[in-house]
Backbone as CSV, one residue per row, in Angstrom:
resi,resn,N_x,N_y,N_z,CA_x,CA_y,CA_z,C_x,C_y,C_z
1,VAL,11.473,0.926,6.554,11.484,-0.007,5.409,10.113,-0.726,5.386
2,PHE,9.517,-0.636,4.214,8.228,-1.337,4.044,8.583,-2.610,3.286
3,GLN,8.239,-3.808,3.788,8.611,-5.069,3.116,7.458,-5.924,2.959
4,HIS,7.205,-6.276,1.690,6.105,-7.343,1.460,6.579,-8.656,1.670
5,MET,5.742,-9.391,2.511,6.098,-10.866,2.836,5.119,-11.646,2.216
6,SER,5.511,-12.591,1.294,4.672,-13.690,0.879,5.311,-14.894,1.224
7,LEU,4.841,-15.597,2.172,5.464,-16.858,2.514,5.656,-17.893,1.357
8,GLU,4.728,-17.959,0.490,4.901,-18.908,-0.558,6.013,-18.520,-1.570
9,ILE,6.151,-17.268,-1.764,7.253,-16.732,-2.697,8.644,-17.074,-2.089
10,LEU,8.612,-16.846,-0.669,9.868,-17.047,0.069,10.177,-18.493,0.116
11,ARG,9.240,-19.374,0.105,9.551,-20.839,0.130,9.967,-21.244,-1.325
12,GLN,9.452,-20.700,-2.384,9.859,-21.001,-3.741,11.246,-20.520,-3.900
13,SER,11.525,-19.254,-3.458,12.918,-18.740,-3.591,13.964,-19.464,-2.931
14,ALA,13.710,-20.014,-1.745,14.590,-20.862,-0.953,14.918,-22.144,-1.683
15,ASN,13.803,-22.688,-2.291,14.046,-23.939,-3.068,14.863,-23.695,-4.328
16,VAL,14.504,-22.714,-5.110,15.344,-22.420,-6.276,16.694,-22.136,-6.085
17,SER,17.043,-21.376,-5.015,18.368,-21.085,-4.676,19.094,-22.125,-3.998
18,GLN,18.469,-23.191,-3.618,19.046,-24.245,-2.903,19.575,-23.913,-1.658
19,ASP,18.777,-23.059,-0.994,19.069,-22.442,0.312,19.076,-23.589,1.371
20,GLY,20.274,-23.952,1.893,20.277,-25.019,2.888,20.133,-24.554,4.292
21,ILE,20.006,-23.340,4.488,19.720,-22.825,5.825,18.214,-22.566,6.010
22,THR,17.626,-21.945,5.069,16.127,-21.644,5.220,15.437,-22.723,4.293
23,ASN,15.416,-24.004,4.724,14.862,-25.045,3.949,13.398,-25.112,4.330
24,TRP,12.559,-24.431,3.728,11.127,-24.435,4.051,10.349,-25.557,3.224
25,ILE,11.025,-26.138,2.315,10.320,-27.168,1.536,10.356,-28.519,2.389
26,ASP,11.521,-28.888,2.862,11.622,-30.152,3.661,11.088,-29.970,5.128
27,TYR,11.269,-28.815,5.662,10.940,-28.568,7.137,9.606,-27.806,7.313
28,ASN,8.976,-27.411,6.175,7.749,-26.644,6.167,7.611,-25.683,7.239
29,PHE,7.890,-24.377,6.869,7.712,-23.236,7.763,6.224,-23.119,8.225
30,GLU,6.000,-22.903,9.381,4.712,-22.736,9.999,4.525,-21.484,10.579
31,VAL,3.358,-20.856,10.455,3.113,-19.530,11.029,2.778,-19.769,12.482
32,THR,3.514,-19.122,13.293,3.419,-19.433,14.728,2.780,-18.107,15.565
33,ASN,2.514,-17.118,14.705,1.978,-15.915,15.271,0.451,-16.092,15.507
34,VAL,0.109,-16.236,16.883,-1.312,-16.471,17.213,-2.193,-15.474,16.887
35,THR,-1.776,-14.250,16.480,-2.699,-13.191,16.264,-3.264,-13.227,14.717
36,THR,-2.629,-13.942,13.918,-3.074,-13.949,12.455,-2.588,-15.305,11.845
37,ASP,-3.247,-15.622,10.802,-2.925,-16.822,10.012,-2.537,-16.283,8.521
38,LEU,-2.246,-15.006,8.478,-1.894,-14.397,7.142,-0.598,-14.950,6.622
39,THR,-0.456,-15.163,5.232,0.733,-15.635,4.771,1.244,-14.625,3.697
40,ASN,0.502,-13.551,3.572,0.746,-12.538,2.654,0.582,-11.154,3.239
41,PHE,1.667,-10.447,3.658,1.414,-9.243,4.565,2.573,-8.268,4.344
42,MET,2.436,-7.134,5.015,3.519,-6.150,4.882,4.151,-5.960,6.330
43,LEU,5.434,-5.780,6.376,6.179,-5.463,7.571,6.734,-4.052,7.523
44,ILE,6.639,-3.299,8.526,7.149,-1.956,8.613,8.316,-2.020,9.632
45,ASN,9.562,-1.722,9.228,10.682,-1.908,10.030,10.603,-3.168,10.835
46,MET,10.312,-4.302,10.152,10.109,-5.642,10.636,9.066,-5.846,11.713
47,GLN,8.051,-4.969,11.753,6.996,-4.960,12.664,5.668,-5.161,11.910
48,PHE,4.844,-6.009,12.525,3.588,-6.371,11.933,2.513,-5.325,12.520
49,LEU,1.911,-4.489,11.769,0.823,-3.579,12.213,1.397,-2.651,13.273
50,PRO,2.442,-2.000,13.051,2.898,-0.994,14.223,2.036,0.209,14.167
51,LYS,1.881,0.888,15.314,1.176,2.032,15.577,2.065,3.182,15.789
52,LEU,1.982,4.242,15.021,2.865,5.467,15.240,2.012,6.529,15.764
53,THR,2.441,7.220,16.719,1.755,8.460,17.223,2.568,9.700,16.873
54,MET,1.907,10.589,16.264,2.498,11.920,15.852,1.810,13.010,16.343
55,GLU,2.483,14.180,16.603,1.862,15.368,17.155,1.281,16.124,16.153
56,VAL,-0.032,16.656,16.284,-0.725,17.455,15.300,0.050,18.777,15.228
57,GLY,0.174,19.268,13.977,0.794,20.590,13.699,2.345,20.461,13.564
58,LYS,2.926,19.378,13.783,4.284,19.219,13.631,4.675,18.412,12.302
59,TRP,5.717,18.913,11.538,6.107,18.274,10.318,7.108,17.133,10.734
60,TYR,6.901,16.050,9.972,7.910,14.840,10.052,8.400,14.566,8.793
61,ARG,9.690,14.179,8.728,10.294,13.798,7.418,10.618,12.395,7.525
62,TRP,10.016,11.551,6.595,10.220,10.049,6.630,10.948,9.738,5.322
63,ARG,12.001,8.923,5.491,12.611,8.271,4.404,12.044,6.850,4.294
64,MET,11.410,6.584,3.084,10.766,5.259,2.945,11.425,4.426,1.923
65,VAL,11.489,3.173,2.188,11.998,2.251,1.270,10.809,1.245,1.043
66,MET,10.487,0.970,-0.157,9.306,-0.023,-0.395,10.082,-1.260,-1.133
67,SER,10.098,-2.291,-0.510,10.747,-3.550,-1.199,9.748,-4.570,-1.641
68,SER,8.931,-4.088,-2.691,7.980,-4.971,-3.198,7.894,-4.707,-4.785
69,VAL,7.583,-5.725,-5.446,7.264,-5.488,-6.895,5.850,-5.936,-7.189
70,ARG,5.131,-6.566,-6.171,3.830,-7.099,-6.458,2.811,-6.421,-5.562
71,SER,3.181,-5.506,-4.653,2.240,-4.870,-3.740,2.539,-3.369,-3.721
72,SER,1.380,-2.691,-3.278,1.615,-1.210,-3.211,1.131,-0.834,-1.786
73,LEU,1.397,0.445,-1.430,0.971,0.969,-0.112,0.064,2.090,-0.203
74,GLY,-0.732,2.288,0.821,-1.565,3.496,0.936,-1.392,3.968,2.390
75,PHE,-1.416,5.227,2.663,-1.413,5.750,4.038,-2.668,6.472,4.471
76,LEU,-3.005,6.231,5.663,-4.204,6.751,6.188,-4.053,7.380,7.608
77,SER,-4.580,8.664,7.709,-4.460,9.188,9.130,-5.680,8.935,9.803
78,GLU,-5.708,8.337,11.065,-6.927,8.135,11.808,-7.720,9.427,11.978
79,SER,-7.058,10.573,12.317,-7.630,11.808,12.744,-7.982,12.539,11.433
80,GLY,-7.459,12.319,10.302,-7.731,13.026,9.106,-6.879,14.332,8.978
81,ASN,-6.084,14.636,9.982,-5.327,15.920,10.146,-3.984,15.944,9.514
82,CYS,-3.621,14.746,8.759,-2.275,14.618,8.235,-2.319,14.932,6.702
83,GLU,-1.206,15.460,6.142,-1.075,15.607,4.752,0.317,15.047,4.369
84,PHE,0.438,14.598,3.199,1.750,14.027,2.739,2.253,14.886,1.641
85,GLN,3.529,15.156,1.639,4.187,15.880,0.502,5.390,15.057,0.116
86,LEU,5.551,14.926,-1.193,6.557,14.151,-1.773,7.747,15.083,-2.173
87,LEU,8.954,14.667,-1.622,10.094,15.375,-1.870,11.097,14.762,-2.901
88,ALA,11.030,13.460,-2.938,12.073,12.795,-3.903,11.517,11.421,-4.245
89,LYS,12.169,10.890,-5.235,11.761,9.406,-5.665,13.150,8.765,-5.973
90,ASP,13.374,7.583,-5.433,14.563,6.949,-5.652,15.743,7.717,-5.270
91,GLY,15.671,8.659,-4.217,16.825,9.314,-3.754,17.056,10.661,-4.601
92,ILE,16.267,10.944,-5.616,16.494,12.113,-6.447,15.428,13.066,-6.135
93,TYR,15.766,14.368,-5.707,14.784,15.307,-5.374,13.997,15.693,-6.704
94,LEU,12.672,15.969,-6.411,11.804,16.429,-7.490,12.092,17.992,-7.807
95,ALA,12.024,18.277,-9.021,12.160,19.667,-9.389,11.013,20.604,-8.860
96,ASP,9.921,20.063,-8.783,8.752,20.738,-8.235,8.357,20.349,-6.764
97,ALA,9.260,19.896,-6.024,9.055,19.516,-4.572,8.774,20.783,-3.690
98,PRO,7.926,20.692,-2.644,7.187,19.428,-2.363,5.903,19.280,-3.231
99,ARG,5.561,18.057,-3.518,4.487,17.778,-4.364,3.431,17.090,-3.399
100,THR,2.185,17.626,-3.519,1.133,17.000,-2.693,0.860,15.493,-3.160
101,VAL,0.621,14.752,-2.109,0.246,13.347,-2.242,-1.202,13.189,-1.939
102,PRO,-1.953,12.785,-2.946,-3.390,12.750,-2.678,-3.807,11.626,-1.744
């Protein structure tokens, strides 16, 4: 799951919904991660900047969910040896699958 995190939007949502548990307005959420001061970032399976190692020449099938309406993703292979093929969108298989992803 790819999840866009904007702490300002989360604060606003908590306030509008009158969220009494996640009260970031009165108690002011603070970034405690010493590795970054980012407040707008992506999490992958709830991990910040995960590193995945894959074997060259082996096919992997990934089911991805992107939960953002304000951000997009791009994928990059460090070695340049990877290619991406699209099989489905929103759970519906493409008629011309697999489709090359540039």
